[in-house]
JSON list of C-alpha atoms in Angstrom, two decimals:
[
{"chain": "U", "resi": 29, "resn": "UNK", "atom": "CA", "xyz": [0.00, 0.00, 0.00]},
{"chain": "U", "resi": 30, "resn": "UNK", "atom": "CA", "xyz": [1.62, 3.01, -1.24]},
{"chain": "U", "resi": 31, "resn": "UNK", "atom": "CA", "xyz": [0.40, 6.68, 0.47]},
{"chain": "U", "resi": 32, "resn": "UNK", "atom": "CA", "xyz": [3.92, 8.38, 0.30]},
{"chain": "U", "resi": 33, "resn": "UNK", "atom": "CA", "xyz": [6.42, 8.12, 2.78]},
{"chain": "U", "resi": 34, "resn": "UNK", "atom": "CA", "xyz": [4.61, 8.53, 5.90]},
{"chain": "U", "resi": 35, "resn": "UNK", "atom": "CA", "xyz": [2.93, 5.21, 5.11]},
{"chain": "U", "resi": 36, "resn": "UNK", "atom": "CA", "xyz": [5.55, 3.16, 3.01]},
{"chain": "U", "resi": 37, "resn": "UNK", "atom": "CA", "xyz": [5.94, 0.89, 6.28]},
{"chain": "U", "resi": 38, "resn": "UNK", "atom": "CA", "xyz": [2.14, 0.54, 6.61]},
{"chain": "U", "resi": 39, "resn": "UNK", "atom": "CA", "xyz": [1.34, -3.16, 8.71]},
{"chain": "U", "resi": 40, "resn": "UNK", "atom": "CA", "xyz": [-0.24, -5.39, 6.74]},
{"chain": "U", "resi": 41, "resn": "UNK", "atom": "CA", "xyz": [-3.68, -5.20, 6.42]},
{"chain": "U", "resi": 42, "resn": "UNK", "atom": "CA", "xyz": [-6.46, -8.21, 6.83]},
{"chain": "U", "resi": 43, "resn": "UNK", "atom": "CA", "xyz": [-9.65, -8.11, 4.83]},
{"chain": "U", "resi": 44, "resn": "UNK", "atom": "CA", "xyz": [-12.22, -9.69, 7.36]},
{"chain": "U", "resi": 45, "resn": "UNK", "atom": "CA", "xyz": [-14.96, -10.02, 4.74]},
{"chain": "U", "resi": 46, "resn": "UNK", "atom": "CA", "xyz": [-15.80, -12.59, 1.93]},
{"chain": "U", "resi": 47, "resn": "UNK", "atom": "CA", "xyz": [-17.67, -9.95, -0.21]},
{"chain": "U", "resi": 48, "resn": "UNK", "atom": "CA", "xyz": [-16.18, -9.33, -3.80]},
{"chain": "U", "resi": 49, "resn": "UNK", "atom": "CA", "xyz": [-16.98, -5.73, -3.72]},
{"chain": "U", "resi": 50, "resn": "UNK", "atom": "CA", "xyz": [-15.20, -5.10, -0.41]},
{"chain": "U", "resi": 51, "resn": "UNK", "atom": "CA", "xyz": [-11.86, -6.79, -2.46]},
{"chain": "U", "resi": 52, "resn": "UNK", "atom": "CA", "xyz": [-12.55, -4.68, -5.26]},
{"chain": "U", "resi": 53, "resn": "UNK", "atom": "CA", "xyz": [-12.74, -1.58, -3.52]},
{"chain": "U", "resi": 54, "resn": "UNK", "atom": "CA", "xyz": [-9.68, -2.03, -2.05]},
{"chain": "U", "resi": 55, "resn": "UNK", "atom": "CA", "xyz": [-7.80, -3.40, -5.03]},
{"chain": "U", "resi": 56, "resn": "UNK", "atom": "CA", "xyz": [-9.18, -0.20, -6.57]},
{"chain": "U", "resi": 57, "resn": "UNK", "atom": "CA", "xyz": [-7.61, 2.24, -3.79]},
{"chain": "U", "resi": 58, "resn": "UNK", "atom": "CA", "xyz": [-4.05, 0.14, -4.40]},
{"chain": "U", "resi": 59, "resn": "UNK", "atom": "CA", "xyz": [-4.67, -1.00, -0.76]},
{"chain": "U", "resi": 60, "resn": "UNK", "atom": "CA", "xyz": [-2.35, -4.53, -0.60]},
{"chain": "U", "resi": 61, "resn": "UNK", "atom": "CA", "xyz": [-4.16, -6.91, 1.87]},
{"chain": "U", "resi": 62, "resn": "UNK", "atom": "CA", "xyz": [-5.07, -10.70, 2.37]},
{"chain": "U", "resi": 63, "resn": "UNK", "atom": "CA", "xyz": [-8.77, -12.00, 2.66]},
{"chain": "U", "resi": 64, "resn": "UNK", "atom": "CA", "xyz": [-8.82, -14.11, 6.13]},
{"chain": "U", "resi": 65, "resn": "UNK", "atom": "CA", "xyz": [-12.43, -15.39, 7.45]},
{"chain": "U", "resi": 66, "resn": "UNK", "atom": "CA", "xyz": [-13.85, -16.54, 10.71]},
{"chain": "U", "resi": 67, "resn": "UNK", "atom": "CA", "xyz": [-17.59, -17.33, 11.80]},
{"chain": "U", "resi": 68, "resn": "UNK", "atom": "CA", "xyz": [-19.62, -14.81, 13.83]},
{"chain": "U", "resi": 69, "resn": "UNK", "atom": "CA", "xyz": [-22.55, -14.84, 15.36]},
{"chain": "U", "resi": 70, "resn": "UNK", "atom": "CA", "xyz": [-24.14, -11.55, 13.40]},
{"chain": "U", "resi": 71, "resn": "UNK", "atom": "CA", "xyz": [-27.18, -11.28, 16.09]},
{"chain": "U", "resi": 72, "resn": "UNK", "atom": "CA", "xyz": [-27.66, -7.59, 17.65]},
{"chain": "U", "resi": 73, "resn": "UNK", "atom": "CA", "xyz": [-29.11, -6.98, 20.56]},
{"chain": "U", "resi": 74, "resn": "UNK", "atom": "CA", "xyz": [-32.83, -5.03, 20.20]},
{"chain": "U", "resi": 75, "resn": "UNK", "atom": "CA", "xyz": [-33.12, -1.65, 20.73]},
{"chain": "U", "resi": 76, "resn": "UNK", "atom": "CA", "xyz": [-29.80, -0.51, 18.70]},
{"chain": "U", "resi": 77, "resn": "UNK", "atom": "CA", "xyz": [-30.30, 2.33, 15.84]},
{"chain": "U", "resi": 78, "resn": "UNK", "atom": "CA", "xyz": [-29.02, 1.11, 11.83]},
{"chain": "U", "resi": 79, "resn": "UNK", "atom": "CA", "xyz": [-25.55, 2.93, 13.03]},
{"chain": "U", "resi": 80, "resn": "UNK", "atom": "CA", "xyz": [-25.15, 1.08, 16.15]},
{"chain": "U", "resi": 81, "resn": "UNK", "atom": "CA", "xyz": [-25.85, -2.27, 14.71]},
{"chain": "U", "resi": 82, "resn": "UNK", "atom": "CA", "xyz": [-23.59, -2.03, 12.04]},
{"chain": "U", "resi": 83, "resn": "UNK", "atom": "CA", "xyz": [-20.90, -1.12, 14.32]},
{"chain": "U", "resi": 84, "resn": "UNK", "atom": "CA", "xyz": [-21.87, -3.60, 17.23]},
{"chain": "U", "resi": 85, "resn": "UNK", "atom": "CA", "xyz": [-21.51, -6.29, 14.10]},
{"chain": "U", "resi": 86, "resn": "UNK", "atom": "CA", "xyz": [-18.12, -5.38, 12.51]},
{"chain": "U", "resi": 87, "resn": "UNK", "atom": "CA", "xyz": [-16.71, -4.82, 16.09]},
{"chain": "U", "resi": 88, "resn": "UNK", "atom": "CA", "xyz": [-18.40, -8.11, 16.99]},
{"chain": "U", "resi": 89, "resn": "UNK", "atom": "CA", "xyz": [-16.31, -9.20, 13.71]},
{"chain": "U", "resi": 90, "resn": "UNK", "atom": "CA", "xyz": [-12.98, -7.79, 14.65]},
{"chain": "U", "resi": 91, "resn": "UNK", "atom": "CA", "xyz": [-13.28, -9.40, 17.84]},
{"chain": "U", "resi": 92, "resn": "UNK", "atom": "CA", "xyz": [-12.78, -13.17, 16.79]},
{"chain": "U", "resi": 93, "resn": "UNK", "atom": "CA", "xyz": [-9.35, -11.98, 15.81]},
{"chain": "U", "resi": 94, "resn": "UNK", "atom": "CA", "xyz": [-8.02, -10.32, 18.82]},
{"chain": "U", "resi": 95, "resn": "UNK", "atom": "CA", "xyz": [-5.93, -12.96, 19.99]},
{"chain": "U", "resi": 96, "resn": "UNK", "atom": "CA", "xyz": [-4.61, -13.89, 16.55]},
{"chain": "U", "resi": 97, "resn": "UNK", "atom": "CA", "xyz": [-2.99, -10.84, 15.33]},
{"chain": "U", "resi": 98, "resn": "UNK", "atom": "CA", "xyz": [-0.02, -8.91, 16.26]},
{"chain": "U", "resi": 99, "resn": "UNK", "atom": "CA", "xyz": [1.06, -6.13, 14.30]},
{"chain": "U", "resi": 100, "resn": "UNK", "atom": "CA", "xyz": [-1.93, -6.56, 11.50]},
{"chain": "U", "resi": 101, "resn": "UNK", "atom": "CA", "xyz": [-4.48, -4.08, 10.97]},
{"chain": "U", "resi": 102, "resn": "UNK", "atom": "CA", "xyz": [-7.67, -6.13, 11.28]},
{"chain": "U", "resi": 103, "resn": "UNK", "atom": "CA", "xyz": [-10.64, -4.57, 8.68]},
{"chain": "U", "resi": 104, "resn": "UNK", "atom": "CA", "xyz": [-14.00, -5.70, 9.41]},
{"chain": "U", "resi": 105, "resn": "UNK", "atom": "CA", "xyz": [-17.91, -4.18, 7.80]},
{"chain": "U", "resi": 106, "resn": "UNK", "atom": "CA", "xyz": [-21.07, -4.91, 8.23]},
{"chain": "U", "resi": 107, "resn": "UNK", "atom": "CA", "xyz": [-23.84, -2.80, 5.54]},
{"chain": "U", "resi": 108, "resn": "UNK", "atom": "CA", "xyz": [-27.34, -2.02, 6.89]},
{"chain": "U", "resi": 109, "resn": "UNK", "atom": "CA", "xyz": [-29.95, -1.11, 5.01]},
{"chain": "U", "resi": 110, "resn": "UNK", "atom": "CA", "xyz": [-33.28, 0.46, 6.91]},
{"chain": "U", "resi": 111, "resn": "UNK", "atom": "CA", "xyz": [-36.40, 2.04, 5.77]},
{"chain": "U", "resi": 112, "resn": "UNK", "atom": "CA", "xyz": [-39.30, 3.08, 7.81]},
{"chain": "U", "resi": 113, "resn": "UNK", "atom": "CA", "xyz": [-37.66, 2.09, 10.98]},
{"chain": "U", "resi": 114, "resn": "UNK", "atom": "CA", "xyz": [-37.33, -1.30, 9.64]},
{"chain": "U", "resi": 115, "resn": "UNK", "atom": "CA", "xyz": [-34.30, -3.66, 9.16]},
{"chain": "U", "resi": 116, "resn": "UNK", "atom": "CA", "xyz": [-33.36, -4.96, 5.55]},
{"chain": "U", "resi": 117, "resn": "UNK", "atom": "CA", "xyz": [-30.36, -7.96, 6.46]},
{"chain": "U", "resi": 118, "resn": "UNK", "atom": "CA", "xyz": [-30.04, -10.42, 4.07]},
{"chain": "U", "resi": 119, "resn": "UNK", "atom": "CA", "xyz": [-33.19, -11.79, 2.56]},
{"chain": "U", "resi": 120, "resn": "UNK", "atom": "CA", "xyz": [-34.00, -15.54, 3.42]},
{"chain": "U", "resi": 121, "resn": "UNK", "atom": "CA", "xyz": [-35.72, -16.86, 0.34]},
{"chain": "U", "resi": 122, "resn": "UNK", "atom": "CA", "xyz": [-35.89, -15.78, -3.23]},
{"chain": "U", "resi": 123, "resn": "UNK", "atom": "CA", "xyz": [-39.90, -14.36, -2.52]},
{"chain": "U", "resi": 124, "resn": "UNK", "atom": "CA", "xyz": [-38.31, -12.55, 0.58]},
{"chain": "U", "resi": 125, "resn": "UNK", "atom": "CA", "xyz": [-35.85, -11.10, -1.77]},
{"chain": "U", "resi": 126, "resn": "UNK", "atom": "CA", "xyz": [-38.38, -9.85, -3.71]},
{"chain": "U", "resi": 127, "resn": "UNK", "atom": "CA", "xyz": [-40.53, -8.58, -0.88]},
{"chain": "U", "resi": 128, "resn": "UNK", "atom": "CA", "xyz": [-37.60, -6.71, 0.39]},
{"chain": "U", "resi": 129, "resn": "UNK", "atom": "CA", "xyz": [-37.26, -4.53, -3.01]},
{"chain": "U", "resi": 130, "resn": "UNK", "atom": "CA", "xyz": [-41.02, -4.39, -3.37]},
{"chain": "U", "resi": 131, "resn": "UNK", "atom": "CA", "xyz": [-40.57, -2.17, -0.10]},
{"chain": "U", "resi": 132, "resn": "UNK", "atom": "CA", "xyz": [-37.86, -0.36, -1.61]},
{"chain": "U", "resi": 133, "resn": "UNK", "atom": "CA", "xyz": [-39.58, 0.35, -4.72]},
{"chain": "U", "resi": 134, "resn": "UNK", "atom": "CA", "xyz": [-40.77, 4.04, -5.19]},
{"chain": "U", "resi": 135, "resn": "UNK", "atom": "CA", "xyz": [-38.91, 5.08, -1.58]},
{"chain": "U", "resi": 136, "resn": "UNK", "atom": "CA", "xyz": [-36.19, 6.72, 0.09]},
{"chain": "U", "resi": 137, "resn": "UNK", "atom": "CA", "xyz": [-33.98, 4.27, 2.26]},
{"chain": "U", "resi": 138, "resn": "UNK", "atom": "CA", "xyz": [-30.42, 4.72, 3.95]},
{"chain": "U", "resi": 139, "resn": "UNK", "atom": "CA", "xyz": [-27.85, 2.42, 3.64]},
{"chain": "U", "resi": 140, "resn": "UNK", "atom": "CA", "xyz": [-25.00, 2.17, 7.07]},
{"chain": "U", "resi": 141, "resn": "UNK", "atom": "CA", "xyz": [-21.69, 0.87, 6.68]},
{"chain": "U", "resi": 142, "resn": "UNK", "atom": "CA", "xyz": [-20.09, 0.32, 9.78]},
{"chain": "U", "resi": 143, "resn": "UNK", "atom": "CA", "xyz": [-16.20, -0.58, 9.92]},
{"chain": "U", "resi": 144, "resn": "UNK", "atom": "CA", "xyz": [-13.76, -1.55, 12.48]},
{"chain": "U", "resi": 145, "resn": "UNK", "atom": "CA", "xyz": [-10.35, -1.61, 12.35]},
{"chain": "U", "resi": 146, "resn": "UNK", "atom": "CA", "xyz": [-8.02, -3.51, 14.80]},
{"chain": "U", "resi": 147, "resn": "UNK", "atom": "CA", "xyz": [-5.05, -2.14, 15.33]},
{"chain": "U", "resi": 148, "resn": "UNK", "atom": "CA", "xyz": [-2.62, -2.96, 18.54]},
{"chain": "U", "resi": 149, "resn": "UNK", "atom": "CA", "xyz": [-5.71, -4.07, 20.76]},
{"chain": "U", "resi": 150, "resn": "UNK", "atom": "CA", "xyz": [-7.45, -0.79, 19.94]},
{"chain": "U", "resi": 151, "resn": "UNK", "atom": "CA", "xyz": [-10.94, -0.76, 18.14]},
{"chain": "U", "resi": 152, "resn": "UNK", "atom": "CA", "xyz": [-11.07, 1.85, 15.53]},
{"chain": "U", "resi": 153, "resn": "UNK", "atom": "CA", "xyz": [-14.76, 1.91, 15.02]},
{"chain": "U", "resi": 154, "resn": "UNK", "atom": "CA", "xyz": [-17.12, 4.52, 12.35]},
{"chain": "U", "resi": 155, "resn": "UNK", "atom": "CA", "xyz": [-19.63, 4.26, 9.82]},
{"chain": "U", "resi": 156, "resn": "UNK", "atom": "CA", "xyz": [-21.20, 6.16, 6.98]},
{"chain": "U", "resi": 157, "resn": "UNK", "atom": "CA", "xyz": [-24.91, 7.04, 5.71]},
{"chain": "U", "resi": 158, "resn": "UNK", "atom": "CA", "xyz": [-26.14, 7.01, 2.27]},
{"chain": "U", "resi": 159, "resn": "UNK", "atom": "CA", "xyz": [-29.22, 7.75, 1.41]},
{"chain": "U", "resi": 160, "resn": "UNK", "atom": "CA", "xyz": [-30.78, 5.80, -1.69]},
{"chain": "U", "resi": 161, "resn": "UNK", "atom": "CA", "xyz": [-33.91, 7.05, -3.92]},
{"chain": "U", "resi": 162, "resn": "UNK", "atom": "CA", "xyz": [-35.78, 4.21, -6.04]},
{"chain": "U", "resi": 163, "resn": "UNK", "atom": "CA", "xyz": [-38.00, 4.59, -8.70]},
{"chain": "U", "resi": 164, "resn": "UNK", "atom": "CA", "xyz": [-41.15, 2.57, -8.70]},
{"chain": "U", "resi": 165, "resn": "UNK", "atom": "CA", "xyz": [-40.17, -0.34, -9.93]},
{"chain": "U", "resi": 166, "resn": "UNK", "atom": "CA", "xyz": [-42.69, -3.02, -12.09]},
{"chain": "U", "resi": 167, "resn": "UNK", "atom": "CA", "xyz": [-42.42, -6.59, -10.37]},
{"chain": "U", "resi": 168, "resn": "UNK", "atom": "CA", "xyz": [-41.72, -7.93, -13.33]},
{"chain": "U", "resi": 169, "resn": "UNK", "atom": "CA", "xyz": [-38.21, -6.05, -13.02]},
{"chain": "U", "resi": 170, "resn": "UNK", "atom": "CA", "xyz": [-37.76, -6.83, -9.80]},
{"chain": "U", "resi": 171, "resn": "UNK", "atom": "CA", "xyz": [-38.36, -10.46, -9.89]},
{"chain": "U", "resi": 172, "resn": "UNK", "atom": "CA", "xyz": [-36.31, -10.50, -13.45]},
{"chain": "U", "resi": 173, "resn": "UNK", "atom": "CA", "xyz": [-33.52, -9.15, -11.18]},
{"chain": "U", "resi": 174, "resn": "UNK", "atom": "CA", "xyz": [-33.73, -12.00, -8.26]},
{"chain": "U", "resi": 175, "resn": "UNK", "atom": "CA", "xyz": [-34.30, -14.70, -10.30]},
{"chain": "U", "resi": 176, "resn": "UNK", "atom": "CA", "xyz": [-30.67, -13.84, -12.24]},
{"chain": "U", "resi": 177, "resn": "UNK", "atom": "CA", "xyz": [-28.70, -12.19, -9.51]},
{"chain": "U", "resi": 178, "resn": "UNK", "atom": "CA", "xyz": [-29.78, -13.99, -6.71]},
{"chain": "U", "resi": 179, "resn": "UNK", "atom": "CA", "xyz": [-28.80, -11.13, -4.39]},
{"chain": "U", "resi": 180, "resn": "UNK", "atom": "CA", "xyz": [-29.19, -13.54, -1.31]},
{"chain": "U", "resi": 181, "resn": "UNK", "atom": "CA", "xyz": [-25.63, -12.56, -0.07]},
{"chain": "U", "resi": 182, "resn": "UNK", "atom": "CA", "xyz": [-26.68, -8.87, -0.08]},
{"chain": "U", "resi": 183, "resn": "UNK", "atom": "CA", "xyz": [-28.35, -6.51, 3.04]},
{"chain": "U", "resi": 184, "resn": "UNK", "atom": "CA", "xyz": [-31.40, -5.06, 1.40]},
{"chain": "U", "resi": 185, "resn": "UNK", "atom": "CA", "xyz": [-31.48, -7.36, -1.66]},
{"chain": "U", "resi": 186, "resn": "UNK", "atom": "CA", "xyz": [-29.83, -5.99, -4.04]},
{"chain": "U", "resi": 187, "resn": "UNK", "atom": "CA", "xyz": [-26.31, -4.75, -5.35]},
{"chain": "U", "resi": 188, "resn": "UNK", "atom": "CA", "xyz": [-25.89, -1.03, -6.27]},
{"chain": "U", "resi": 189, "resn": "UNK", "atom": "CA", "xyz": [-23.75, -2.19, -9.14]},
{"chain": "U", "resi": 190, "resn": "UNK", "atom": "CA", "xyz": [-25.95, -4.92, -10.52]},
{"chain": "U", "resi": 191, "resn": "UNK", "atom": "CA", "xyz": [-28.69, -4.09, -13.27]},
{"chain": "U", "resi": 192, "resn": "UNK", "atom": "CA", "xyz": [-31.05, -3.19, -10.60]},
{"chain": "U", "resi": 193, "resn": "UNK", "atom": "CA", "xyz": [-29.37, -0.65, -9.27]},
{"chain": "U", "resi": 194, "resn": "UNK", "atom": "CA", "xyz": [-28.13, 0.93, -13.22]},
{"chain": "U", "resi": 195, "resn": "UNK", "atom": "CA", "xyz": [-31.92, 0.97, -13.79]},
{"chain": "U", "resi": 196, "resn": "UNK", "atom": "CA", "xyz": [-33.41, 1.80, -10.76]},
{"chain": "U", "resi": 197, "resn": "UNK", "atom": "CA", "xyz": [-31.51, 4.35, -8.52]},
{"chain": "U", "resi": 198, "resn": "UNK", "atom": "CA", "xyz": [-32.49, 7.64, -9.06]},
{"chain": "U", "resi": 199, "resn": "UNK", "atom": "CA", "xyz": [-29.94, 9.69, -7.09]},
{"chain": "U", "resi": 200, "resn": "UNK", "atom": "CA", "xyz": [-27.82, 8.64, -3.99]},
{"chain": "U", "resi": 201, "resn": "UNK", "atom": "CA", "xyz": [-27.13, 11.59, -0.93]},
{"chain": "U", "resi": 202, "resn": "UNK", "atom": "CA", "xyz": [-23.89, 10.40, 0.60]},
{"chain": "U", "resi": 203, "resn": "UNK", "atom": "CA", "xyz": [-21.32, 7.92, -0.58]},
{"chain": "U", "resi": 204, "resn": "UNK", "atom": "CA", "xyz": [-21.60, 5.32, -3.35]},
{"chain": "U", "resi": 205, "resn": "UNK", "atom": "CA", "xyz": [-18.94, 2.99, -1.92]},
{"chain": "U", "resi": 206, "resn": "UNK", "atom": "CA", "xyz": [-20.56, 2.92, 1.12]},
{"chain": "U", "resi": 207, "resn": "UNK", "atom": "CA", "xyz": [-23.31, 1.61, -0.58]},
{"chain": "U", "resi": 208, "resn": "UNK", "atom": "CA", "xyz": [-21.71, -0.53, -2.41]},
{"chain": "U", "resi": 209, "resn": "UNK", "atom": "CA", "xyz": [-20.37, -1.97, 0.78]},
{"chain": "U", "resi": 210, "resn": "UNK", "atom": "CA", "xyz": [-17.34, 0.17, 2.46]},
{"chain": "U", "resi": 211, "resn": "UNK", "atom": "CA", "xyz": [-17.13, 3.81, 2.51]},
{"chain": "U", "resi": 212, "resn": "UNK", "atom": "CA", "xyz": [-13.25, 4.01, 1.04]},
{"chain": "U", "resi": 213, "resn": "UNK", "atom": "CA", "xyz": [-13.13, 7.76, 1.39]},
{"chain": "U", "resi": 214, "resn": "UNK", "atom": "CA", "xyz": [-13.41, 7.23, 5.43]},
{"chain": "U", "resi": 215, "resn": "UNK", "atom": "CA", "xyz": [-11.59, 3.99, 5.85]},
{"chain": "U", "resi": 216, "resn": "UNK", "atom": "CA", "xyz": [-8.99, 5.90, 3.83]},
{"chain": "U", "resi": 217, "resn": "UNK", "atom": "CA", "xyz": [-8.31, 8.89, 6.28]},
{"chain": "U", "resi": 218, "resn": "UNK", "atom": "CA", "xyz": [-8.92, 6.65, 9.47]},
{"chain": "U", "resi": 219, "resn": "UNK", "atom": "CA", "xyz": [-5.90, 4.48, 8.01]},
{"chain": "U", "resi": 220, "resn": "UNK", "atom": "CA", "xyz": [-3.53, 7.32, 7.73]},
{"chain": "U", "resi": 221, "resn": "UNK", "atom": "CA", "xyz": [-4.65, 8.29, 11.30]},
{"chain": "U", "resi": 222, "resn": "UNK", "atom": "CA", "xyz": [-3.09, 5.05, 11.82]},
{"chain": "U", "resi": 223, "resn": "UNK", "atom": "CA", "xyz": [0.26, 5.77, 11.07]}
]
């Protein structure tokens, strides 16, 4: 990873996450790293606002590696997607999928990132907020979409960068990479801050 002199020693840095997108977005910002998974338990306790969940999940994340690591930097996300005070995680089922965008269809609804990153026993921990406008889609589209993308992997049901997303999504407030999964601009700076 290559930010000038002040970060040519920079520890190496592990990629908690099996998403693609997460990879790519780092591969993209020239950020060298290795992919490493554990299991976690990704249950929240009630009561928690989108922004404190997806925190309390990549922290919850980060945590399975505190004993492992030395002098890594430990990355860990977790993307929320909420509208009407509700909860979008992953959808269960294909018609659950589709349910999911059905709600999302012709509304406003915010996407959280939350990130974590490990460092010397210290927990790094911030998020981001995007705000996402869909047109009304037909259910046609939106069960066209499922059935090929089978976005069961994704919070919300869907991926920005998918067809769904190039034909749907009006305008975004706030970051696209957070939506896509990991807000680079921010894990950017709070890496430097690292240093």
């Amino acid at each position: 990873m290559d930010y000038g002199q002040n970060m040519s020693n920079f520890p190496q840095i592990i990629l908690a996450s099996k998403s693609p997108r997460r990879q790519e977005l780092l591969k993209l910002m020239d950020i060298d790293f290795r992919v490493v998974l554990k299991e976690v338990d990704e249950s929240y306790p009630d009561g928690l606002t989108p922004a404190e969940i997806a925190l309390y999940i990549a922290a919850k994340k980060a945590e399975a590696f505190d004993e492992d690591i030395t002098d890594e930097v430990v990355l860990t996300a977790d993307t929320i997607v909420a509208i009407d005070g509700l909860i979008l995680g992953k959808p269960e089922s294909t018609e659950h999928a589709i349910e999911m965008l059905q709600r999302l269809s012709g509304k406003v609804h915010e996407v959280y990132t939350g990130v974590c990153l490990l460092y010397k026993g210290e927990y790094n921990k911030f998020y981001d907020r995007s705000e996402v406008f869909f047109r009304k889609l037909t259910d046609e589209e939106i069960r066209s979409y499922v059935e090929e993308y089978q976005p069961m992997d994704k919070a919300g049901s869907y991926g920005i960068q998918q067809r769904i997303g190039l034909i749907g999504i009006e305008r975004i407030n706030g970051s696209y990479t957070n939506v896509v999964g990991l807000p680079t601009e921010k894990v950017y700076q709070q890496l430097k801050r690292l240093v």
